Amino acid sequence: MANQSIEVRILDERLGDSIPMPDYATEGSAGLDLRACLQTPLTLEPGQTELLPTGMAVHIADPGLAGMILPRSGLGHKHGIVLGNLVGLIDSDYQGELMVSCWNRGHTTFTIDPGDRIAQFVVVPVVQADFQVVETFSASERGEGGFGSTGGQ
Ligand SMILES: O=c1ccn([C@H]2C[C@H](O)[C@@H](COP(=O)(O)OP(=O)(O)OP(=O)(O)O)O2)c(=O)[nH]1
Ligand SMILES: [Mg+2]
């Protein structure tokens, strides 16, 4: 499933004009970069978290899909700018503005300017499980082992 049409509403008229519309940077990009639709630069102090508007809403519509908002690796690794919710999950029936929780987990202040690329949006397949209550599971190789049960190396 390489291409999927998803409806988008532009909520900030600067998007597609002075602020570029989010797009896949390369043919093979998994995510498109979301941009901060701020009115003025925002300085995040160490430890500070702010909810930033992206100026757009998407309606994924298909319950077999979801959106994920993920950090950009450069921002996270070099500047400590990650997501306040670690990962954002966008339901297929959500029609509101895509919002990005930006958390400065670093030790220095960081300024986000209007239009800066702050996170990335990925569309992923989803399965809604039909949970069947059972008394016991049929045996598996792992069983109940977890959290390092297979050894440290
Ligand atoms: O980073 C995010 C995470 C979520 N959302 C929107 C889309 C998502 O469909 C909705 C609800 O998100 P979630 O279910 O993770 O939050 P909740 O705290 O459970 O809120 P709700 O009670 O509205 O489901 O909020 C965003 O815009 N950005
Ligand atoms: Mg929820």
JSON list of C-alpha atoms and ligand atoms in Angstrom, two decimals:
[
{"chain": "A", "resi": 1, "resn": "MET", "atom": "CA", "xyz": [0.00, 0.00, 0.00]},
{"chain": "A", "resi": 2, "resn": "ALA", "atom": "CA", "xyz": [2.33, 2.74, -1.21]},
{"chain": "A", "resi": 3, "resn": "ASN", "atom": "CA", "xyz": [-0.12, 5.52, -1.81]},
{"chain": "A", "resi": 4, "resn": "GLN", "atom": "CA", "xyz": [-3.26, 6.38, 0.07]},
{"chain": "A", "resi": 5, "resn": "SER", "atom": "CA", "xyz": [-5.37, 9.46, -0.41]},
{"chain": "A", "resi": 6, "resn": "ILE", "atom": "CA", "xyz": [-6.17, 11.28, 2.85]},
{"chain": "A", "resi": 7, "resn": "GLU", "atom": "CA", "xyz": [-8.22, 14.44, 3.20]},
{"chain": "A", "resi": 8, "resn": "VAL", "atom": "CA", "xyz": [-6.47, 17.48, 4.64]},
{"chain": "A", "resi": 9, "resn": "ARG", "atom": "CA", "xyz": [-7.90, 20.79, 5.78]},
{"chain": "A", "resi": 10, "resn": "ILE", "atom": "CA", "xyz": [-5.71, 23.86, 5.89]},
{"chain": "A", "resi": 11, "resn": "LEU", "atom": "CA", "xyz": [-6.48, 25.69, 9.11]},
{"chain": "A", "resi": 12, "resn": "ASP", "atom": "CA", "xyz": [-3.72, 28.29, 8.91]},
{"chain": "A", "resi": 13, "resn": "GLU", "atom": "CA", "xyz": [-3.73, 30.26, 5.69]},
{"chain": "A", "resi": 14, "resn": "ARG", "atom": "CA", "xyz": [0.07, 30.61, 5.81]},
{"chain": "A", "resi": 15, "resn": "LEU", "atom": "CA", "xyz": [0.34, 26.87, 5.13]},
{"chain": "A", "resi": 16, "resn": "GLY", "atom": "CA", "xyz": [1.12, 26.33, 1.47]},
{"chain": "A", "resi": 17, "resn": "ASP", "atom": "CA", "xyz": [2.12, 29.99, 1.21]},
{"chain": "A", "resi": 18, "resn": "SER", "atom": "CA", "xyz": [4.74, 31.46, 3.54]},
{"chain": "A", "resi": 19, "resn": "ILE", "atom": "CA", "xyz": [4.96, 28.15, 5.42]},
{"chain": "A", "resi": 20, "resn": "PRO", "atom": "CA", "xyz": [5.50, 25.17, 3.10]},
{"chain": "A", "resi": 21, "resn": "MET", "atom": "CA", "xyz": [2.86, 22.47, 3.06]},
{"chain": "A", "resi": 22, "resn": "PRO", "atom": "CA", "xyz": [4.19, 19.32, 4.76]},
{"chain": "A", "resi": 23, "resn": "ASP", "atom": "CA", "xyz": [5.45, 16.94, 2.11]},
{"chain": "A", "resi": 24, "resn": "TYR", "atom": "CA", "xyz": [7.58, 13.81, 1.77]},
{"chain": "A", "resi": 25, "resn": "ALA", "atom": "CA", "xyz": [11.17, 15.06, 1.46]},
{"chain": "A", "resi": 26, "resn": "THR", "atom": "CA", "xyz": [12.25, 12.17, -0.78]},
{"chain": "A", "resi": 27, "resn": "GLU", "atom": "CA", "xyz": [10.52, 9.46, -2.78]},
{"chain": "A", "resi": 28, "resn": "GLY", "atom": "CA", "xyz": [11.37, 6.97, -0.05]},
{"chain": "A", "resi": 29, "resn": "SER", "atom": "CA", "xyz": [10.45, 9.08, 2.97]},
{"chain": "A", "resi": 30, "resn": "ALA", "atom": "CA", "xyz": [8.24, 7.35, 5.51]},
{"chain": "A", "resi": 31, "resn": "GLY", "atom": "CA", "xyz": [7.16, 10.53, 7.22]},
{"chain": "A", "resi": 32, "resn": "LEU", "atom": "CA", "xyz": [6.30, 14.06, 6.27]},
{"chain": "A", "resi": 33, "resn": "ASP", "atom": "CA", "xyz": [7.60, 16.86, 8.42]},
{"chain": "A", "resi": 34, "resn": "LEU", "atom": "CA", "xyz": [5.03, 18.86, 10.36]},
{"chain": "A", "resi": 35, "resn": "ARG", "atom": "CA", "xyz": [5.65, 22.57, 10.72]},
{"chain": "A", "resi": 36, "resn": "ALA", "atom": "CA", "xyz": [5.09, 24.82, 13.71]},
{"chain": "A", "resi": 37, "resn": "CYS", "atom": "CA", "xyz": [2.29, 27.23, 12.84]},
{"chain": "A", "resi": 38, "resn": "LEU", "atom": "CA", "xyz": [3.33, 29.70, 15.51]},
{"chain": "A", "resi": 39, "resn": "GLN", "atom": "CA", "xyz": [2.66, 33.44, 15.38]},
{"chain": "A", "resi": 40, "resn": "THR", "atom": "CA", "xyz": [5.93, 34.31, 17.10]},
{"chain": "A", "resi": 41, "resn": "PRO", "atom": "CA", "xyz": [9.10, 32.39, 17.98]},
{"chain": "A", "resi": 42, "resn": "LEU", "atom": "CA", "xyz": [8.71, 30.12, 20.97]},
{"chain": "A", "resi": 43, "resn": "THR", "atom": "CA", "xyz": [11.55, 29.56, 23.39]},
{"chain": "A", "resi": 44, "resn": "LEU", "atom": "CA", "xyz": [11.43, 26.27, 25.25]},
{"chain": "A", "resi": 45, "resn": "GLU", "atom": "CA", "xyz": [13.35, 26.28, 28.50]},
{"chain": "A", "resi": 46, "resn": "PRO", "atom": "CA", "xyz": [14.88, 23.00, 29.67]},
{"chain": "A", "resi": 47, "resn": "GLY", "atom": "CA", "xyz": [12.06, 20.80, 30.94]},
{"chain": "A", "resi": 48, "resn": "GLN", "atom": "CA", "xyz": [9.34, 22.92, 29.32]},
{"chain": "A", "resi": 49, "resn": "THR", "atom": "CA", "xyz": [6.57, 21.35, 27.23]},
{"chain": "A", "resi": 50, "resn": "GLU", "atom": "CA", "xyz": [4.24, 23.24, 24.87]},
{"chain": "A", "resi": 51, "resn": "LEU", "atom": "CA", "xyz": [1.45, 22.14, 22.55]},
{"chain": "A", "resi": 52, "resn": "LEU", "atom": "CA", "xyz": [2.12, 23.51, 19.08]},
{"chain": "A", "resi": 53, "resn": "PRO", "atom": "CA", "xyz": [-0.41, 23.88, 16.26]},
{"chain": "A", "resi": 54, "resn": "THR", "atom": "CA", "xyz": [0.45, 22.52, 12.81]},
{"chain": "A", "resi": 55, "resn": "GLY", "atom": "CA", "xyz": [-2.17, 24.55, 10.96]},
{"chain": "A", "resi": 56, "resn": "MET", "atom": "CA", "xyz": [-3.74, 21.47, 9.42]},
{"chain": "A", "resi": 57, "resn": "ALA", "atom": "CA", "xyz": [-6.25, 18.73, 10.12]},
{"chain": "A", "resi": 58, "resn": "VAL", "atom": "CA", "xyz": [-6.32, 15.31, 8.51]},
{"chain": "A", "resi": 59, "resn": "HIS", "atom": "CA", "xyz": [-9.21, 12.88, 8.38]},
{"chain": "A", "resi": 60, "resn": "ILE", "atom": "CA", "xyz": [-7.63, 9.47, 7.90]},
{"chain": "A", "resi": 61, "resn": "ALA", "atom": "CA", "xyz": [-11.16, 7.97, 7.79]},
{"chain": "A", "resi": 62, "resn": "ASP", "atom": "CA", "xyz": [-10.06, 4.35, 7.24]},
{"chain": "A", "resi": 63, "resn": "PRO", "atom": "CA", "xyz": [-10.11, 2.45, 10.60]},
{"chain": "A", "resi": 64, "resn": "GLY", "atom": "CA", "xyz": [-7.40, 0.23, 9.13]},
{"chain": "A", "resi": 65, "resn": "LEU", "atom": "CA", "xyz": [-4.99, 3.16, 9.27]},
{"chain": "A", "resi": 66, "resn": "ALA", "atom": "CA", "xyz": [-3.68, 5.51, 11.95]},
{"chain": "A", "resi": 67, "resn": "GLY", "atom": "CA", "xyz": [-1.34, 8.47, 12.07]},
{"chain": "A", "resi": 68, "resn": "MET", "atom": "CA", "xyz": [1.71, 8.63, 14.26]},
{"chain": "A", "resi": 69, "resn": "ILE", "atom": "CA", "xyz": [3.57, 11.75, 15.25]},
{"chain": "A", "resi": 70, "resn": "LEU", "atom": "CA", "xyz": [7.21, 10.96, 15.85]},
{"chain": "A", "resi": 71, "resn": "PRO", "atom": "CA", "xyz": [10.20, 13.09, 16.81]},
{"chain": "A", "resi": 72, "resn": "ARG", "atom": "CA", "xyz": [12.70, 14.20, 14.20]},
{"chain": "A", "resi": 73, "resn": "SER", "atom": "CA", "xyz": [15.96, 12.46, 14.95]},
{"chain": "A", "resi": 74, "resn": "GLY", "atom": "CA", "xyz": [18.16, 15.53, 14.57]},
{"chain": "A", "resi": 75, "resn": "LEU", "atom": "CA", "xyz": [16.06, 17.65, 16.90]},
{"chain": "A", "resi": 76, "resn": "GLY", "atom": "CA", "xyz": [15.82, 14.90, 19.46]},
{"chain": "A", "resi": 77, "resn": "HIS", "atom": "CA", "xyz": [19.42, 13.78, 19.41]},
{"chain": "A", "resi": 78, "resn": "LYS", "atom": "CA", "xyz": [21.22, 17.10, 19.01]},
{"chain": "A", "resi": 79, "resn": "HIS", "atom": "CA", "xyz": [18.87, 19.49, 20.78]},
{"chain": "A", "resi": 80, "resn": "GLY", "atom": "CA", "xyz": [16.78, 17.35, 23.14]},
{"chain": "A", "resi": 81, "resn": "ILE", "atom": "CA", "xyz": [13.54, 18.41, 21.46]},
{"chain": "A", "resi": 82, "resn": "VAL", "atom": "CA", "xyz": [11.22, 15.42, 21.58]},
{"chain": "A", "resi": 83, "resn": "LEU", "atom": "CA", "xyz": [7.51, 14.90, 22.13]},
{"chain": "A", "resi": 84, "resn": "GLY", "atom": "CA", "xyz": [5.82, 15.47, 25.48]},
{"chain": "A", "resi": 85, "resn": "ASN", "atom": "CA", "xyz": [3.72, 12.38, 24.85]},
{"chain": "A", "resi": 86, "resn": "LEU", "atom": "CA", "xyz": [6.76, 10.53, 23.41]},
{"chain": "A", "resi": 87, "resn": "VAL", "atom": "CA", "xyz": [4.62, 9.42, 20.45]},
{"chain": "A", "resi": 88, "resn": "GLY", "atom": "CA", "xyz": [1.39, 10.94, 19.17]},
{"chain": "A", "resi": 89, "resn": "LEU", "atom": "CA", "xyz": [-1.28, 8.57, 17.94]},
{"chain": "A", "resi": 90, "resn": "ILE", "atom": "CA", "xyz": [-3.83, 10.04, 15.55]},
{"chain": "A", "resi": 91, "resn": "ASP", "atom": "CA", "xyz": [-7.11, 8.15, 15.35]},
{"chain": "A", "resi": 92, "resn": "SER", "atom": "CA", "xyz": [-8.65, 7.60, 11.94]},
{"chain": "A", "resi": 93, "resn": "ASP", "atom": "CA", "xyz": [-11.78, 9.47, 13.05]},
{"chain": "A", "resi": 94, "resn": "TYR", "atom": "CA", "xyz": [-9.95, 12.51, 14.45]},
{"chain": "A", "resi": 95, "resn": "GLN", "atom": "CA", "xyz": [-10.79, 15.64, 12.49]},
{"chain": "A", "resi": 96, "resn": "GLY", "atom": "CA", "xyz": [-9.25, 18.30, 14.69]},
{"chain": "A", "resi": 97, "resn": "GLU", "atom": "CA", "xyz": [-5.99, 20.15, 14.19]},
{"chain": "A", "resi": 98, "resn": "LEU", "atom": "CA", "xyz": [-2.86, 18.02, 14.36]},
{"chain": "A", "resi": 99, "resn": "MET", "atom": "CA", "xyz": [-1.09, 19.18, 17.49]},
{"chain": "A", "resi": 100, "resn": "VAL", "atom": "CA", "xyz": [2.50, 18.50, 18.46]},
{"chain": "A", "resi": 101, "resn": "SER", "atom": "CA", "xyz": [3.57, 18.37, 22.08]},
{"chain": "A", "resi": 102, "resn": "CYS", "atom": "CA", "xyz": [7.14, 19.65, 22.10]},
{"chain": "A", "resi": 103, "resn": "TRP", "atom": "CA", "xyz": [9.26, 18.84, 25.14]},
{"chain": "A", "resi": 104, "resn": "ASN", "atom": "CA", "xyz": [12.71, 20.23, 25.72]},
{"chain": "A", "resi": 105, "resn": "ARG", "atom": "CA", "xyz": [14.27, 17.32, 27.56]},
{"chain": "A", "resi": 106, "resn": "GLY", "atom": "CA", "xyz": [17.71, 18.88, 27.11]},
{"chain": "A", "resi": 107, "resn": "HIS", "atom": "CA", "xyz": [19.75, 21.26, 29.25]},
{"chain": "A", "resi": 108, "resn": "THR", "atom": "CA", "xyz": [19.73, 24.37, 27.06]},
{"chain": "A", "resi": 109, "resn": "THR", "atom": "CA", "xyz": [16.98, 26.66, 25.83]},
{"chain": "A", "resi": 110, "resn": "PHE", "atom": "CA", "xyz": [15.79, 26.04, 22.29]},
{"chain": "A", "resi": 111, "resn": "THR", "atom": "CA", "xyz": [13.86, 28.42, 20.07]},
{"chain": "A", "resi": 112, "resn": "ILE", "atom": "CA", "xyz": [11.28, 27.25, 17.56]},
{"chain": "A", "resi": 113, "resn": "ASP", "atom": "CA", "xyz": [10.48, 29.72, 14.80]},
{"chain": "A", "resi": 114, "resn": "PRO", "atom": "CA", "xyz": [7.20, 29.88, 12.89]},
{"chain": "A", "resi": 115, "resn": "GLY", "atom": "CA", "xyz": [7.36, 27.33, 10.05]},
{"chain": "A", "resi": 116, "resn": "ASP", "atom": "CA", "xyz": [10.10, 25.20, 11.62]},
{"chain": "A", "resi": 117, "resn": "ARG", "atom": "CA", "xyz": [9.81, 21.45, 11.08]},
{"chain": "A", "resi": 118, "resn": "ILE", "atom": "CA", "xyz": [9.14, 20.07, 14.53]},
{"chain": "A", "resi": 119, "resn": "ALA", "atom": "CA", "xyz": [8.05, 16.46, 14.14]},
{"chain": "A", "resi": 120, "resn": "GLN", "atom": "CA", "xyz": [7.06, 13.95, 11.51]},
{"chain": "A", "resi": 121, "resn": "PHE", "atom": "CA", "xyz": [3.76, 12.33, 10.62]},
{"chain": "A", "resi": 122, "resn": "VAL", "atom": "CA", "xyz": [3.59, 8.72, 9.52]},
{"chain": "A", "resi": 123, "resn": "VAL", "atom": "CA", "xyz": [0.53, 6.80, 8.34]},
{"chain": "A", "resi": 124, "resn": "VAL", "atom": "CA", "xyz": [0.57, 3.22, 9.55]},
{"chain": "A", "resi": 125, "resn": "PRO", "atom": "CA", "xyz": [-1.70, 0.18, 9.14]},
{"chain": "A", "resi": 126, "resn": "VAL", "atom": "CA", "xyz": [-3.77, -0.79, 12.17]},
{"chain": "A", "resi": 127, "resn": "VAL", "atom": "CA", "xyz": [-5.65, -3.91, 13.16]},
{"chain": "A", "resi": 128, "resn": "GLN", "atom": "CA", "xyz": [-8.58, -3.61, 15.53]},
{"chain": "A", "resi": 129, "resn": "ALA", "atom": "CA", "xyz": [-8.38, -6.86, 17.47]},
{"chain": "A", "resi": 130, "resn": "ASP", "atom": "CA", "xyz": [-11.42, -8.92, 18.29]},
{"chain": "A", "resi": 131, "resn": "PHE", "atom": "CA", "xyz": [-10.50, -9.94, 21.87]},
{"chain": "A", "resi": 132, "resn": "GLN", "atom": "CA", "xyz": [-11.65, -13.42, 22.82]},
{"chain": "A", "resi": 133, "resn": "VAL", "atom": "CA", "xyz": [-11.53, -14.20, 26.54]},
{"chain": "A", "resi": 134, "resn": "VAL", "atom": "CA", "xyz": [-9.95, -17.62, 27.22]},
{"chain": "A", "resi": 135, "resn": "GLU", "atom": "CA", "xyz": [-8.92, -19.53, 30.36]},
{"chain": "A", "resi": 136, "resn": "THR", "atom": "CA", "xyz": [-5.52, -20.63, 29.07]},
{"chain": "A", "resi": 137, "resn": "PHE", "atom": "CA", "xyz": [-3.35, -20.01, 26.02]},
{"chain": "A", "resi": 138, "resn": "SER", "atom": "CA", "xyz": [-1.97, -22.75, 23.84]},
{"chain": "A", "resi": 139, "resn": "ALA", "atom": "CA", "xyz": [1.76, -23.12, 24.62]},
{"chain": "A", "resi": 140, "resn": "SER", "atom": "CA", "xyz": [4.27, -20.85, 22.89]},
{"chain": "A", "resi": 141, "resn": "GLU", "atom": "CA", "xyz": [8.07, -20.95, 22.78]},
{"chain": "A", "resi": 142, "resn": "ARG", "atom": "CA", "xyz": [8.37, -17.86, 25.00]},
{"chain": "A", "resi": 143, "resn": "GLY", "atom": "CA", "xyz": [5.53, -18.51, 27.37]},
{"chain": "A", "resi": 144, "resn": "GLU", "atom": "CA", "xyz": [5.42, -15.86, 30.12]},
{"chain": "A", "resi": 145, "resn": "GLY", "atom": "CA", "xyz": [9.12, -14.98, 29.91]},
{"chain": "A", "resi": 146, "resn": "GLY", "atom": "CA", "xyz": [9.96, -11.37, 29.21]},
{"chain": "A", "resi": 147, "resn": "PHE", "atom": "CA", "xyz": [12.03, -8.42, 30.35]},
{"chain": "A", "resi": 148, "resn": "GLY", "atom": "CA", "xyz": [15.40, -10.00, 29.62]},
{"chain": "A", "resi": 149, "resn": "SER", "atom": "CA", "xyz": [14.39, -13.64, 30.03]},
{"chain": "A", "resi": 150, "resn": "THR", "atom": "CA", "xyz": [16.30, -14.60, 26.87]},
{"chain": "A", "resi": 151, "resn": "GLY", "atom": "CA", "xyz": [19.62, -13.43, 28.33]},
{"chain": "A", "resi": 152, "resn": "GLY", "atom": "CA", "xyz": [21.66, -10.25, 28.49]},
{"chain": "A", "resi": 153, "resn": "GLN", "atom": "CA", "xyz": [23.90, -10.48, 25.42]},
{"chain": "B", "resi": 1, "resn": "LIG", "atom": "O1", "xyz": [0.36, 14.13, 19.52]},
{"chain": "B", "resi": 1, "resn": "LIG", "atom": "C1", "xyz": [-0.87, 14.10, 19.35]},
{"chain": "B", "resi": 1, "resn": "LIG", "atom": "C2", "xyz": [-1.67, 13.11, 19.93]},
{"chain": "B", "resi": 1, "resn": "LIG", "atom": "C3", "xyz": [-3.04, 13.14, 19.72]},
{"chain": "B", "resi": 1, "resn": "LIG", "atom": "N1", "xyz": [-3.59, 14.12, 18.96]},
{"chain": "B", "resi": 1, "resn": "LIG", "atom": "C4", "xyz": [-5.03, 14.10, 18.71]},
{"chain": "B", "resi": 1, "resn": "LIG", "atom": "C5", "xyz": [-5.41, 13.05, 17.67]},
{"chain": "B", "resi": 1, "resn": "LIG", "atom": "C6", "xyz": [-5.91, 11.91, 18.44]},
{"chain": "B", "resi": 1, "resn": "LIG", "atom": "O2", "xyz": [-6.84, 11.13, 17.72]},
{"chain": "B", "resi": 1, "resn": "LIG", "atom": "C7", "xyz": [-6.54, 12.62, 19.63]},
{"chain": "B", "resi": 1, "resn": "LIG", "atom": "C8", "xyz": [-6.65, 11.80, 20.87]},
{"chain": "B", "resi": 1, "resn": "LIG", "atom": "O3", "xyz": [-5.37, 11.31, 21.18]},
{"chain": "B", "resi": 1, "resn": "LIG", "atom": "P1", "xyz": [-5.20, 10.21, 22.32]},
{"chain": "B", "resi": 1, "resn": "LIG", "atom": "O4", "xyz": [-6.26, 9.17, 22.21]},
{"chain": "B", "resi": 1, "resn": "LIG", "atom": "O5", "xyz": [-3.77, 9.76, 22.29]},
{"chain": "B", "resi": 1, "resn": "LIG", "atom": "O6", "xyz": [-5.38, 11.10, 23.63]},
{"chain": "B", "resi": 1, "resn": "LIG", "atom": "P2", "xyz": [-6.32, 10.91, 24.88]},
{"chain": "B", "resi": 1, "resn": "LIG", "atom": "O7", "xyz": [-5.62, 11.58, 26.00]},
{"chain": "B", "resi": 1, "resn": "LIG", "atom": "O8", "xyz": [-6.68, 9.46, 25.04]},
{"chain": "B", "resi": 1, "resn": "LIG", "atom": "O9", "xyz": [-7.57, 11.79, 24.47]},
{"chain": "B", "resi": 1, "resn": "LIG", "atom": "P3", "xyz": [-9.04, 11.34, 24.00]},
{"chain": "B", "resi": 1, "resn": "LIG", "atom": "O10", "xyz": [-9.80, 11.12, 25.25]},
{"chain": "B", "resi": 1, "resn": "LIG", "atom": "O11", "xyz": [-9.53, 12.49, 23.19]},
{"chain": "B", "resi": 1, "resn": "LIG", "atom": "O12", "xyz": [-8.90, 10.08, 23.17]},
{"chain": "B", "resi": 1, "resn": "LIG", "atom": "O13", "xyz": [-5.70, 13.76, 19.89]},
{"chain": "B", "resi": 1, "resn": "LIG", "atom": "C9", "xyz": [-2.81, 15.09, 18.37]},
{"chain": "B", "resi": 1, "resn": "LIG", "atom": "O14", "xyz": [-3.27, 15.97, 17.67]},
{"chain": "B", "resi": 1, "resn": "LIG", "atom": "N2", "xyz": [-1.47, 15.06, 18.59]},
{"chain": "B", "resi": 2, "resn": "MG", "atom": "MG", "xyz": [-7.72, 8.35, 23.52]}
]
